[in-house]
Structure formats: structure tokens, C-alpha cells
Amino acid sequence: MMQPRRLLAATAIALLVGASAACADEASGFAADGRLDVVTAFYPLQFLSERIGGDAVAVTELTKPGAEPHDVELNPRQVGAISDAGLVVYLSGFQPAVDEAVQQEAANKAFDAGSVVELLAAADGHEHAPGEEEHAEEGKDPHVWLDPVRFATITDRLAERFGQADPARAATYTERAKTLHTELDALNTEFATALKTCERRELVTSHTAFRYLADRYDLTEVGITGISPESEPSPKHLAHVAEEARETGTTTIFFETLVSPKVAETIAREVGAKTAVLDPLEGLTEPDADYFSVMRSNLTALTSALGCTS
């Protein structure tokens, strides 16, 4: 029979071994159950990670559902999650706090979704009125996920990065990405078909978030505000947007789910238009929604507002 002191020593050693193994798993970027530990910056990247990873990954999102992601701030626990992750999926230039944490804590285990596709230059999204000062916004437009074609490319490259982080399941990640790519191709076909023949091709939006979508389907976006939804449009710019809306016969002024609709409603009243939601998919507000359901709701709103006939 084992003596009490030996029993205590054996127990202590077992506990230390277990703790060391747990720390090793955490340090290696895998959860205790063997899943790859993935941290994502905001919803579209969470969606991709969960679809590609399936039950082989444990996904943590840094932006809470329904929160505005542009100006997210991180708490110490979230910074710790970035440090411990096996892979961090983010989009450089979109969330400064996330960029900083990735640079400091996870530079060698991060996937920048904007680095694998061509990004459009940031712009204020409208033609300027005579005498109106032009002031292009710096950097790139981050809203690349609203173009299903570019999003499909990101899907493929992210699956490759998953495979690098978790080689034993690389083939599984690749197969899931192929399935998702096919679904995104089908979504692109739906948009292209539905938006091919329309009475109008200009969309007036409260926030210049839809340039990738407009660029893909030969539309023109007129933004009330720029890339940042919190920027304040000048009275001259508001008057110019209203004038463009009248000239193009705009029947709908779009606002988004996470930003106040007041300015869009003001423009709509002035030009005799209605308002409708066009969701930039920066964060979900409905628990049963996902990327595809929101994009198809956007397509329904666009075809109605633009007078499209397929």
C-alpha cells in the first residue's frame, strides 16, 4: 500500500503534469478538447471561420453581436485571447484596437483577410457639388465581404491558413471551403441576374459601405457619410445628395441596422422617397440570421428600390 507522503507526492506530480499539459495546449493554440483556437475580429470573419472550421475549431469573436465594429475597444481578457489563439482572423485597417493587439500579441499567427484580395481605395462615395471641397479618406475600403466573389477568394486563402495552423485537418478545411465557395458563386449569380436590368442604378446610402457590391454589379453608390458611419456630412453635401436623388429618380434612401436612420429619413422626406434597410453585415442583429440570409434580404431591398426586372 502506498504511504500517505508518497500518495501526496504522486498526486502533486499528476496535478503538475496535467497543468503543464493544459498550458502546453493553450500555448500551442489548441483548446483542451483538441480544437483549433480561433479568434475573429467581427461577424463576416466569424462566419467564414465557423463554416470552414466546423467542429474542429473553437471560435471567439471580438465584436459583440449588434455592436458597431469600427470603433471596438478590447478588454484585457480579449487581448489575452488573441495572445493564446492558434489563429487570429482580422482585417487590417478596419479596427485599430484589433490591429494593435495583433501586432503586439499575434503577428506570426494572424490572417489578414484584406491581404489576399484587391481592395478598393477609400473614398467618400459621391460626386462633389461645384465648390465643395474634396477630401478622399485615407487607406483602403474594408467592406470587401459585401462582394461574394472577393469573399469566395478569402474563403480559399483562409482554408489554406487553417491547414497551416492545423495540418492534421487541412484536407477537411479545404473541402469545407470548396462547399462554401460554391455557395458564394451561386449567390453572385443571383445578384448578377437580379440586378442586370433595373430602372435605376444609383443607390443612396447612409454610410459608404457598399462600394464593393456596387462595383461588382455595375451600380453607383451615393453615400451620405463616408467610410466611417460616425462622420458628419456638411449641409452642402446633404443638399447635393438630395439633388442627386431627385435627378436620378431615387425612390428609396437606405440606412443600416447599427447606425441612426435620422439623416437618411431627413433626405427621404426632402425628396419624397421612402427609407429601407441595407445591411452592411458588420454585425448581426437577428439571432437566426447569417451571411447568406442577410445578403439575400439586401438583394430583395435593392431590386425593389431600383426597379429591377429579372
PDB file of C-alpha atoms in Angstrom:
ATOM      1  CA  MET A   1       0.000   0.000   0.000  1.00  0.00           C
ATOM      2  CA  MET A   2       1.337   3.476  -0.889  1.00  0.00           C
ATOM      3  CA  GLN A   3       2.393   5.599   2.085  1.00  0.00           C
ATOM      4  CA  PRO A   4       0.465   8.882   2.653  1.00  0.00           C
ATOM      5  CA  ARG A   5       3.503  11.043   1.825  1.00  0.00           C
ATOM      6  CA  ARG A   6       4.159   9.123  -1.392  1.00  0.00           C
ATOM      7  CA  LEU A   7       0.468   9.332  -2.270  1.00  0.00           C
ATOM      8  CA  LEU A   8       0.506  13.101  -1.782  1.00  0.00           C
ATOM      9  CA  ALA A   9       3.676  13.434  -3.846  1.00  0.00           C
ATOM     10  CA  ALA A  10       2.229  11.335  -6.656  1.00  0.00           C
ATOM     11  CA  THR A  11      -0.959  13.363  -6.623  1.00  0.00           C
ATOM     12  CA  ALA A  12       1.004  16.618  -6.773  1.00  0.00           C
ATOM     13  CA  ILE A  13       3.075  15.363  -9.682  1.00  0.00           C
ATOM     14  CA  ALA A  14      -0.071  14.296 -11.535  1.00  0.00           C
ATOM     15  CA  LEU A  15      -1.607  17.711 -10.997  1.00  0.00           C
ATOM     16  CA  LEU A  16       1.549  19.423 -12.211  1.00  0.00           C
ATOM     17  CA  VAL A  17       1.694  17.211 -15.287  1.00  0.00           C
ATOM     18  CA  GLY A  18      -1.973  17.944 -16.027  1.00  0.00           C
ATOM     19  CA  ALA A  19      -1.474  21.676 -15.574  1.00  0.00           C
ATOM     20  CA  SER A  20       1.607  21.605 -17.778  1.00  0.00           C
ATOM     21  CA  ALA A  21      -0.307  19.744 -20.481  1.00  0.00           C
ATOM     22  CA  ALA A  22      -3.144  22.259 -20.287  1.00  0.00           C
ATOM     23  CA  CYS A  23      -0.670  25.143 -20.556  1.00  0.00           C
ATOM     24  CA  ALA A  24       1.020  23.418 -23.480  1.00  0.00           C
ATOM     25  CA  ASP A  25      -2.316  23.031 -25.250  1.00  0.00           C
ATOM     26  CA  GLU A  26      -3.123  26.693 -24.628  1.00  0.00           C
ATOM     27  CA  ALA A  27       0.330  27.809 -25.735  1.00  0.00           C
ATOM     28  CA  SER A  28       0.039  25.732 -28.895  1.00  0.00           C
ATOM     29  CA  GLY A  29      -3.218  27.409 -29.862  1.00  0.00           C
ATOM     30  CA  PHE A  30      -5.439  24.383 -29.291  1.00  0.00           C
ATOM     31  CA  ALA A  31      -8.225  24.056 -26.745  1.00  0.00           C
ATOM     32  CA  ALA A  32      -8.169  21.255 -24.181  1.00  0.00           C
ATOM     33  CA  ASP A  33     -10.541  19.207 -26.369  1.00  0.00           C
ATOM     34  CA  GLY A  34      -8.133  19.417 -29.328  1.00  0.00           C
ATOM     35  CA  ARG A  35      -9.972  22.043 -31.366  1.00  0.00           C
ATOM     36  CA  LEU A  36      -8.005  24.834 -33.016  1.00  0.00           C
ATOM     37  CA  ASP A  37      -8.486  28.056 -31.026  1.00  0.00           C
ATOM     38  CA  VAL A  38      -9.533  30.795 -33.491  1.00  0.00           C
ATOM     39  CA  VAL A  39     -10.196  34.452 -32.625  1.00  0.00           C
ATOM     40  CA  THR A  40     -12.100  36.538 -35.185  1.00  0.00           C
ATOM     41  CA  ALA A  41     -12.411  40.321 -35.297  1.00  0.00           C
ATOM     42  CA  PHE A  42     -16.052  40.744 -36.383  1.00  0.00           C
ATOM     43  CA  TYR A  43     -19.013  38.858 -37.855  1.00  0.00           C
ATOM     44  CA  PRO A  44     -18.143  38.123 -41.532  1.00  0.00           C
ATOM     45  CA  LEU A  45     -14.797  36.656 -40.443  1.00  0.00           C
ATOM     46  CA  GLN A  46     -16.503  34.678 -37.686  1.00  0.00           C
ATOM     47  CA  PHE A  47     -18.908  33.314 -40.301  1.00  0.00           C
ATOM     48  CA  LEU A  48     -16.061  32.191 -42.569  1.00  0.00           C
ATOM     49  CA  SER A  49     -14.111  30.636 -39.696  1.00  0.00           C
ATOM     50  CA  GLU A  50     -17.083  28.669 -38.405  1.00  0.00           C
ATOM     51  CA  ARG A  51     -18.057  27.423 -41.857  1.00  0.00           C
ATOM     52  CA  ILE A  52     -14.503  26.397 -42.768  1.00  0.00           C
ATOM     53  CA  GLY A  53     -13.578  25.068 -39.341  1.00  0.00           C
ATOM     54  CA  GLY A  54     -16.797  23.320 -38.379  1.00  0.00           C
ATOM     55  CA  ASP A  55     -16.491  21.270 -35.208  1.00  0.00           C
ATOM     56  CA  ALA A  56     -12.689  21.249 -35.484  1.00  0.00           C
ATOM     57  CA  VAL A  57     -12.359  24.842 -34.245  1.00  0.00           C
ATOM     58  CA  ALA A  58     -13.379  26.908 -31.225  1.00  0.00           C
ATOM     59  CA  VAL A  59     -14.221  30.411 -32.456  1.00  0.00           C
ATOM     60  CA  THR A  60     -14.211  33.558 -30.314  1.00  0.00           C
ATOM     61  CA  GLU A  61     -15.479  36.841 -31.804  1.00  0.00           C
ATOM     62  CA  LEU A  62     -14.086  40.155 -30.524  1.00  0.00           C
ATOM     63  CA  THR A  63     -17.105  42.274 -31.546  1.00  0.00           C
ATOM     64  CA  LYS A  64     -20.309  41.557 -29.639  1.00  0.00           C
ATOM     65  CA  PRO A  65     -23.467  40.889 -31.714  1.00  0.00           C
ATOM     66  CA  GLY A  66     -25.249  44.135 -32.518  1.00  0.00           C
ATOM     67  CA  ALA A  67     -22.224  46.298 -31.646  1.00  0.00           C
ATOM     68  CA  GLU A  68     -20.685  48.787 -34.069  1.00  0.00           C
ATOM     69  CA  PRO A  69     -17.317  47.223 -35.019  1.00  0.00           C
ATOM     70  CA  HIS A  70     -15.491  50.273 -36.403  1.00  0.00           C
ATOM     71  CA  ASP A  71     -14.503  51.656 -33.006  1.00  0.00           C
ATOM     72  CA  VAL A  72     -14.343  48.481 -30.917  1.00  0.00           C
ATOM     73  CA  GLU A  73     -12.081  48.580 -27.854  1.00  0.00           C
ATOM     74  CA  LEU A  74     -10.561  45.441 -26.359  1.00  0.00           C
ATOM     75  CA  ASN A  75     -10.508  44.452 -22.704  1.00  0.00           C
ATOM     76  CA  PRO A  76      -7.581  42.540 -21.130  1.00  0.00           C
ATOM     77  CA  ARG A  77      -9.404  39.222 -21.466  1.00  0.00           C
ATOM     78  CA  GLN A  78      -9.802  39.741 -25.215  1.00  0.00           C
ATOM     79  CA  VAL A  79      -6.155  40.715 -25.623  1.00  0.00           C
ATOM     80  CA  GLY A  80      -5.290  37.528 -23.744  1.00  0.00           C
ATOM     81  CA  ALA A  81      -7.466  35.513 -26.119  1.00  0.00           C
ATOM     82  CA  ILE A  82      -5.559  36.972 -29.066  1.00  0.00           C
ATOM     83  CA  SER A  83      -2.266  36.074 -27.427  1.00  0.00           C
ATOM     84  CA  ASP A  84      -3.356  32.464 -26.723  1.00  0.00           C
ATOM     85  CA  ALA A  85      -5.070  31.789 -30.060  1.00  0.00           C
ATOM     86  CA  GLY A  86      -3.838  29.369 -32.655  1.00  0.00           C
ATOM     87  CA  LEU A  87      -5.045  31.747 -35.358  1.00  0.00           C
ATOM     88  CA  VAL A  88      -6.392  35.312 -35.350  1.00  0.00           C
ATOM     89  CA  VAL A  89      -8.569  36.315 -38.314  1.00  0.00           C
ATOM     90  CA  TYR A  90      -8.887  40.073 -38.831  1.00  0.00           C
ATOM     91  CA  LEU A  91      -8.959  42.798 -41.482  1.00  0.00           C
ATOM     92  CA  SER A  92      -6.149  45.311 -41.158  1.00  0.00           C
ATOM     93  CA  GLY A  93      -7.248  48.953 -41.162  1.00  0.00           C
ATOM     94  CA  PHE A  94     -10.820  48.305 -40.057  1.00  0.00           C
ATOM     95  CA  GLN A  95     -10.443  48.125 -36.273  1.00  0.00           C
ATOM     96  CA  PRO A  96      -7.373  49.966 -34.916  1.00  0.00           C
ATOM     97  CA  ALA A  97      -7.542  48.338 -31.479  1.00  0.00           C
ATOM     98  CA  VAL A  98      -7.511  44.877 -33.058  1.00  0.00           C
ATOM     99  CA  ASP A  99      -4.662  45.842 -35.385  1.00  0.00           C
ATOM    100  CA  GLU A 100      -2.579  46.963 -32.415  1.00  0.00           C
ATOM    101  CA  ALA A 101      -3.290  43.839 -30.368  1.00  0.00           C
ATOM    102  CA  VAL A 102      -2.479  41.559 -33.302  1.00  0.00           C
ATOM    103  CA  GLN A 103       0.802  43.371 -33.954  1.00  0.00           C
ATOM    104  CA  GLN A 104       1.831  43.066 -30.318  1.00  0.00           C
ATOM    105  CA  GLU A 105       0.471  39.627 -29.442  1.00  0.00           C
ATOM    106  CA  ALA A 106      -0.091  37.528 -32.566  1.00  0.00           C
ATOM    107  CA  ALA A 107       1.833  38.883 -35.543  1.00  0.00           C
ATOM    108  CA  ASN A 108       3.095  35.406 -36.506  1.00  0.00           C
ATOM    109  CA  LYS A 109      -0.289  33.666 -36.208  1.00  0.00           C
ATOM    110  CA  ALA A 110      -2.676  36.109 -37.861  1.00  0.00           C
ATOM    111  CA  PHE A 111      -4.598  36.060 -41.131  1.00  0.00           C
ATOM    112  CA  ASP A 112      -5.373  39.462 -42.655  1.00  0.00           C
ATOM    113  CA  ALA A 113      -8.412  38.958 -44.905  1.00  0.00           C
ATOM    114  CA  GLY A 114      -7.642  42.158 -46.789  1.00  0.00           C
ATOM    115  CA  SER A 115      -4.205  40.960 -47.827  1.00  0.00           C
ATOM    116  CA  VAL A 116      -5.395  38.195 -50.173  1.00  0.00           C
ATOM    117  CA  VAL A 117      -7.723  40.207 -52.458  1.00  0.00           C
ATOM    118  CA  GLU A 118      -7.540  43.536 -54.235  1.00  0.00           C
ATOM    119  CA  LEU A 119      -9.068  46.263 -52.074  1.00  0.00           C
ATOM    120  CA  LEU A 120     -10.672  49.442 -53.362  1.00  0.00           C
ATOM    121  CA  ALA A 121      -9.279  52.782 -52.232  1.00  0.00           C
ATOM    122  CA  ALA A 122     -11.326  54.507 -49.565  1.00  0.00           C
ATOM    123  CA  ALA A 123     -13.479  57.326 -50.943  1.00  0.00           C
ATOM    124  CA  ASP A 124     -16.317  59.500 -49.757  1.00  0.00           C
ATOM    125  CA  GLY A 125     -18.606  57.841 -52.275  1.00  0.00           C
ATOM    126  CA  HIS A 126     -20.189  60.736 -54.163  1.00  0.00           C
ATOM    127  CA  GLU A 127     -19.780  63.290 -56.901  1.00  0.00           C
ATOM    128  CA  HIS A 128     -18.924  66.682 -55.458  1.00  0.00           C
ATOM    129  CA  ALA A 129     -21.105  69.710 -55.876  1.00  0.00           C
ATOM    130  CA  PRO A 130     -19.497  72.772 -57.507  1.00  0.00           C
ATOM    131  CA  GLY A 131     -17.299  74.430 -54.896  1.00  0.00           C
ATOM    132  CA  GLU A 132     -17.497  71.502 -52.478  1.00  0.00           C
ATOM    133  CA  GLU A 133     -14.122  70.559 -51.027  1.00  0.00           C
ATOM    134  CA  GLU A 134     -12.835  67.138 -51.983  1.00  0.00           C
ATOM    135  CA  HIS A 135     -11.271  65.100 -49.207  1.00  0.00           C
ATOM    136  CA  ALA A 136     -10.553  61.482 -50.010  1.00  0.00           C
ATOM    137  CA  GLU A 137     -10.376  59.216 -46.996  1.00  0.00           C
ATOM    138  CA  GLU A 138      -7.039  57.567 -46.382  1.00  0.00           C
ATOM    139  CA  GLY A 139      -6.308  53.893 -46.876  1.00  0.00           C
ATOM    140  CA  LYS A 140      -8.475  51.140 -48.305  1.00  0.00           C
ATOM    141  CA  ASP A 141     -12.188  50.446 -48.142  1.00  0.00           C
ATOM    142  CA  PRO A 142     -12.528  47.459 -45.772  1.00  0.00           C
ATOM    143  CA  HIS A 143     -16.078  46.305 -46.678  1.00  0.00           C
ATOM    144  CA  VAL A 144     -14.826  43.588 -49.015  1.00  0.00           C
ATOM    145  CA  TRP A 145     -17.162  40.858 -47.693  1.00  0.00           C
ATOM    146  CA  LEU A 146     -20.108  42.519 -49.494  1.00  0.00           C
ATOM    147  CA  ASP A 147     -18.682  41.254 -52.791  1.00  0.00           C
ATOM    148  CA  PRO A 148     -19.355  37.481 -52.907  1.00  0.00           C
ATOM    149  CA  VAL A 149     -16.599  36.961 -55.484  1.00  0.00           C
ATOM    150  CA  ARG A 150     -13.879  38.513 -53.355  1.00  0.00           C
ATOM    151  CA  PHE A 151     -15.328  36.815 -50.275  1.00  0.00           C
ATOM    152  CA  ALA A 152     -15.004  33.443 -52.028  1.00  0.00           C
ATOM    153  CA  THR A 153     -11.312  34.125 -52.670  1.00  0.00           C
ATOM    154  CA  ILE A 154     -10.829  34.968 -48.996  1.00  0.00           C
ATOM    155  CA  THR A 155     -12.562  31.666 -48.170  1.00  0.00           C
ATOM    156  CA  ASP A 156      -9.990  29.690 -50.162  1.00  0.00           C
ATOM    157  CA  ARG A 157      -6.990  31.501 -48.683  1.00  0.00           C
ATOM    158  CA  LEU A 158      -8.338  31.222 -45.117  1.00  0.00           C
ATOM    159  CA  ALA A 159      -8.767  27.465 -45.528  1.00  0.00           C
ATOM    160  CA  GLU A 160      -5.110  27.252 -46.537  1.00  0.00           C
ATOM    161  CA  ARG A 161      -4.138  29.208 -43.410  1.00  0.00           C
ATOM    162  CA  PHE A 162      -6.246  26.907 -41.243  1.00  0.00           C
ATOM    163  CA  GLY A 163      -4.379  23.984 -42.755  1.00  0.00           C
ATOM    164  CA  GLN A 164      -1.036  25.563 -41.891  1.00  0.00           C
ATOM    165  CA  ALA A 165      -2.126  26.043 -38.287  1.00  0.00           C
ATOM    166  CA  ASP A 166      -3.651  22.553 -38.057  1.00  0.00           C
ATOM    167  CA  PRO A 167      -2.036  20.285 -40.706  1.00  0.00           C
ATOM    168  CA  ALA A 168      -3.767  17.122 -39.489  1.00  0.00           C
ATOM    169  CA  ARG A 169      -7.138  18.504 -40.599  1.00  0.00           C
ATOM    170  CA  ALA A 170      -6.025  20.522 -43.638  1.00  0.00           C
ATOM    171  CA  ALA A 171      -7.955  18.364 -46.111  1.00  0.00           C
ATOM    172  CA  THR A 172     -11.162  18.790 -44.128  1.00  0.00           C
ATOM    173  CA  TYR A 173     -10.768  22.574 -44.106  1.00  0.00           C
ATOM    174  CA  THR A 174     -10.192  22.560 -47.848  1.00  0.00           C
ATOM    175  CA  GLU A 175     -13.346  20.517 -48.519  1.00  0.00           C
ATOM    176  CA  ARG A 176     -15.499  22.786 -46.365  1.00  0.00           C
ATOM    177  CA  ALA A 177     -14.077  25.840 -48.133  1.00  0.00           C
ATOM    178  CA  LYS A 178     -14.917  24.337 -51.536  1.00  0.00           C
ATOM    179  CA  THR A 179     -18.527  23.883 -50.441  1.00  0.00           C
ATOM    180  CA  LEU A 180     -18.733  27.459 -49.171  1.00  0.00           C
ATOM    181  CA  HIS A 181     -17.055  28.797 -52.334  1.00  0.00           C
ATOM    182  CA  THR A 182     -19.725  27.079 -54.432  1.00  0.00           C
ATOM    183  CA  GLU A 183     -22.477  28.685 -52.331  1.00  0.00           C
ATOM    184  CA  LEU A 184     -20.872  32.119 -52.751  1.00  0.00           C
ATOM    185  CA  ASP A 185     -20.641  31.577 -56.521  1.00  0.00           C
ATOM    186  CA  ALA A 186     -24.372  30.839 -56.528  1.00  0.00           C
ATOM    187  CA  LEU A 187     -25.066  33.991 -54.518  1.00  0.00           C
ATOM    188  CA  ASN A 188     -23.047  36.031 -57.002  1.00  0.00           C
ATOM    189  CA  THR A 189     -25.126  34.599 -59.835  1.00  0.00           C
ATOM    190  CA  GLU A 190     -28.338  35.535 -58.004  1.00  0.00           C
ATOM    191  CA  PHE A 191     -27.161  39.140 -57.578  1.00  0.00           C
ATOM    192  CA  ALA A 192     -25.892  39.461 -61.141  1.00  0.00           C
ATOM    193  CA  THR A 193     -29.129  38.113 -62.588  1.00  0.00           C
ATOM    194  CA  ALA A 194     -31.473  40.137 -60.374  1.00  0.00           C
ATOM    195  CA  LEU A 195     -29.567  43.416 -60.837  1.00  0.00           C
ATOM    196  CA  LYS A 196     -28.926  43.118 -64.575  1.00  0.00           C
ATOM    197  CA  THR A 197     -31.946  45.104 -65.745  1.00  0.00           C
ATOM    198  CA  CYS A 198     -33.083  47.952 -63.483  1.00  0.00           C
ATOM    199  CA  GLU A 199     -34.806  51.315 -63.935  1.00  0.00           C
ATOM    200  CA  ARG A 200     -32.138  52.987 -61.790  1.00  0.00           C
ATOM    201  CA  ARG A 201     -28.574  52.066 -60.949  1.00  0.00           C
ATOM    202  CA  GLU A 202     -27.859  54.625 -58.199  1.00  0.00           C
ATOM    203  CA  LEU A 203     -28.274  53.715 -54.543  1.00  0.00           C
ATOM    204  CA  VAL A 204     -28.240  56.380 -51.842  1.00  0.00           C
ATOM    205  CA  THR A 205     -26.895  55.002 -48.565  1.00  0.00           C
ATOM    206  CA  SER A 206     -26.408  56.494 -45.123  1.00  0.00           C
ATOM    207  CA  HIS A 207     -22.874  55.061 -44.922  1.00  0.00           C
ATOM    208  CA  THR A 208     -20.460  54.440 -47.800  1.00  0.00           C
ATOM    209  CA  ALA A 209     -20.168  50.707 -47.125  1.00  0.00           C
ATOM    210  CA  PHE A 210     -21.455  49.237 -50.388  1.00  0.00           C
ATOM    211  CA  ARG A 211     -18.848  50.204 -52.973  1.00  0.00           C
ATOM    212  CA  TYR A 212     -17.697  46.587 -53.438  1.00  0.00           C
ATOM    213  CA  LEU A 213     -21.252  45.475 -54.082  1.00  0.00           C
ATOM    214  CA  ALA A 214     -21.849  48.446 -56.393  1.00  0.00           C
ATOM    215  CA  ASP A 215     -18.573  47.840 -58.228  1.00  0.00           C
ATOM    216  CA  ARG A 216     -19.372  44.154 -58.778  1.00  0.00           C
ATOM    217  CA  TYR A 217     -22.892  44.714 -60.144  1.00  0.00           C
ATOM    218  CA  ASP A 218     -22.459  47.963 -62.089  1.00  0.00           C
ATOM    219  CA  LEU A 219     -24.246  50.199 -59.593  1.00  0.00           C
ATOM    220  CA  THR A 220     -23.310  53.654 -58.300  1.00  0.00           C
ATOM    221  CA  GLU A 221     -23.316  54.326 -54.571  1.00  0.00           C
ATOM    222  CA  VAL A 222     -24.052  57.823 -53.288  1.00  0.00           C
ATOM    223  CA  GLY A 223     -23.027  57.979 -49.646  1.00  0.00           C
ATOM    224  CA  ILE A 224     -24.463  60.442 -47.133  1.00  0.00           C
ATOM    225  CA  THR A 225     -21.436  59.800 -44.916  1.00  0.00           C
ATOM    226  CA  GLY A 226     -18.082  58.239 -45.774  1.00  0.00           C
ATOM    227  CA  ILE A 227     -16.351  55.034 -44.721  1.00  0.00           C
ATOM    228  CA  SER A 228     -16.859  55.894 -41.053  1.00  0.00           C
ATOM    229  CA  PRO A 229     -20.584  55.858 -40.196  1.00  0.00           C
ATOM    230  CA  GLU A 230     -19.964  58.402 -37.440  1.00  0.00           C
ATOM    231  CA  SER A 231     -18.629  61.129 -39.752  1.00  0.00           C
ATOM    232  CA  GLU A 232     -20.789  64.246 -40.059  1.00  0.00           C
ATOM    233  CA  PRO A 233     -21.867  65.314 -43.574  1.00  0.00           C
ATOM    234  CA  SER A 234     -21.797  69.040 -44.306  1.00  0.00           C
ATOM    235  CA  PRO A 235     -25.027  70.904 -45.141  1.00  0.00           C
ATOM    236  CA  LYS A 236     -23.652  71.442 -48.651  1.00  0.00           C
ATOM    237  CA  HIS A 237     -23.090  67.727 -49.072  1.00  0.00           C
ATOM    238  CA  LEU A 238     -26.575  66.884 -47.785  1.00  0.00           C
ATOM    239  CA  ALA A 239     -28.076  69.326 -50.282  1.00  0.00           C
ATOM    240  CA  HIS A 240     -26.020  67.727 -53.061  1.00  0.00           C
ATOM    241  CA  VAL A 241     -27.149  64.206 -52.107  1.00  0.00           C
ATOM    242  CA  ALA A 242     -30.760  65.381 -52.168  1.00  0.00           C
ATOM    243  CA  GLU A 243     -30.218  66.937 -55.589  1.00  0.00           C
ATOM    244  CA  GLU A 244     -28.699  63.727 -56.961  1.00  0.00           C
ATOM    245  CA  ALA A 245     -31.571  61.720 -55.530  1.00  0.00           C
ATOM    246  CA  ARG A 246     -34.093  63.930 -57.312  1.00  0.00           C
ATOM    247  CA  GLU A 247     -32.204  63.877 -60.617  1.00  0.00           C
ATOM    248  CA  THR A 248     -31.893  60.081 -60.649  1.00  0.00           C
ATOM    249  CA  GLY A 249     -35.478  59.463 -59.548  1.00  0.00           C
ATOM    250  CA  THR A 250     -34.387  57.745 -56.338  1.00  0.00           C
ATOM    251  CA  THR A 251     -37.358  56.210 -54.541  1.00  0.00           C
ATOM    252  CA  THR A 252     -35.524  54.764 -51.537  1.00  0.00           C
ATOM    253  CA  ILE A 253     -32.873  56.107 -49.180  1.00  0.00           C
ATOM    254  CA  PHE A 254     -31.049  53.257 -47.455  1.00  0.00           C
ATOM    255  CA  PHE A 255     -29.951  53.244 -43.830  1.00  0.00           C
ATOM    256  CA  GLU A 256     -28.239  50.465 -41.922  1.00  0.00           C
ATOM    257  CA  THR A 257     -29.004  48.459 -38.826  1.00  0.00           C
ATOM    258  CA  LEU A 258     -26.292  49.729 -36.465  1.00  0.00           C
ATOM    259  CA  VAL A 259     -26.493  53.472 -37.225  1.00  0.00           C
ATOM    260  CA  SER A 260     -29.216  56.035 -36.520  1.00  0.00           C
ATOM    261  CA  PRO A 261     -31.571  56.489 -39.527  1.00  0.00           C
ATOM    262  CA  LYS A 262     -32.265  60.179 -38.800  1.00  0.00           C
ATOM    263  CA  VAL A 263     -30.144  61.680 -41.596  1.00  0.00           C
ATOM    264  CA  ALA A 264     -31.462  59.175 -44.138  1.00  0.00           C
ATOM    265  CA  GLU A 265     -35.015  59.972 -43.035  1.00  0.00           C
ATOM    266  CA  THR A 266     -34.335  63.704 -43.454  1.00  0.00           C
ATOM    267  CA  ILE A 267     -33.111  63.220 -47.031  1.00  0.00           C
ATOM    268  CA  ALA A 268     -36.046  60.919 -47.793  1.00  0.00           C
ATOM    269  CA  ARG A 269     -38.594  63.487 -46.608  1.00  0.00           C
ATOM    270  CA  GLU A 270     -36.938  66.204 -48.663  1.00  0.00           C
ATOM    271  CA  VAL A 271     -37.041  64.255 -51.916  1.00  0.00           C
ATOM    272  CA  GLY A 272     -40.304  62.384 -51.327  1.00  0.00           C
ATOM    273  CA  ALA A 273     -38.675  58.964 -51.019  1.00  0.00           C
ATOM    274  CA  LYS A 274     -39.085  56.155 -48.532  1.00  0.00           C
ATOM    275  CA  THR A 275     -36.406  54.538 -46.377  1.00  0.00           C
ATOM    276  CA  ALA A 276     -35.311  50.905 -46.181  1.00  0.00           C
ATOM    277  CA  VAL A 277     -32.578  48.865 -44.537  1.00  0.00           C
ATOM    278  CA  LEU A 278     -29.460  47.836 -46.452  1.00  0.00           C
ATOM    279  CA  ASP A 279     -27.351  45.824 -44.045  1.00  0.00           C
ATOM    280  CA  PRO A 280     -23.538  46.129 -44.332  1.00  0.00           C
ATOM    281  CA  LEU A 281     -23.180  42.882 -42.357  1.00  0.00           C
ATOM    282  CA  GLU A 282     -20.675  44.326 -39.927  1.00  0.00           C
ATOM    283  CA  GLY A 283     -22.581  42.649 -37.112  1.00  0.00           C
ATOM    284  CA  LEU A 284     -25.765  40.586 -36.854  1.00  0.00           C
ATOM    285  CA  THR A 285     -28.831  41.934 -35.066  1.00  0.00           C
ATOM    286  CA  GLU A 286     -31.130  38.917 -35.582  1.00  0.00           C
ATOM    287  CA  PRO A 287     -30.246  35.634 -33.831  1.00  0.00           C
ATOM    288  CA  ASP A 288     -31.439  33.393 -36.682  1.00  0.00           C
ATOM    289  CA  ALA A 289     -29.748  35.376 -39.467  1.00  0.00           C
ATOM    290  CA  ASP A 290     -26.472  34.581 -41.187  1.00  0.00           C
ATOM    291  CA  TYR A 291     -24.371  35.958 -44.035  1.00  0.00           C
ATOM    292  CA  PHE A 292     -26.495  34.398 -46.771  1.00  0.00           C
ATOM    293  CA  SER A 293     -29.888  35.351 -45.340  1.00  0.00           C
ATOM    294  CA  VAL A 294     -28.829  38.967 -44.830  1.00  0.00           C
ATOM    295  CA  MET A 295     -27.287  39.234 -48.294  1.00  0.00           C
ATOM    296  CA  ARG A 296     -30.484  37.880 -49.857  1.00  0.00           C
ATOM    297  CA  SER A 297     -32.543  40.369 -47.828  1.00  0.00           C
ATOM    298  CA  ASN A 298     -30.263  43.082 -49.209  1.00  0.00           C
ATOM    299  CA  LEU A 299     -30.879  41.812 -52.733  1.00  0.00           C
ATOM    300  CA  THR A 300     -34.651  41.955 -52.218  1.00  0.00           C
ATOM    301  CA  ALA A 301     -34.360  45.531 -50.940  1.00  0.00           C
ATOM    302  CA  LEU A 302     -32.161  46.547 -53.888  1.00  0.00           C
ATOM    303  CA  THR A 303     -34.355  45.051 -56.600  1.00  0.00           C
ATOM    304  CA  SER A 304     -37.395  46.776 -55.124  1.00  0.00           C
ATOM    305  CA  ALA A 305     -35.701  50.159 -54.721  1.00  0.00           C
ATOM    306  CA  LEU A 306     -34.029  50.134 -58.142  1.00  0.00           C
ATOM    307  CA  GLY A 307     -36.991  48.821 -60.097  1.00  0.00           C
ATOM    308  CA  CYS A 308     -35.212  45.707 -61.324  1.00  0.00           C
ATOM    309  CA  THR A 309     -36.779  43.019 -63.506  1.00  0.00           C
ATOM    310  CA  SER A 310     -35.041  39.693 -63.915  1.00  0.00           C
TER     311      SER A 310
END
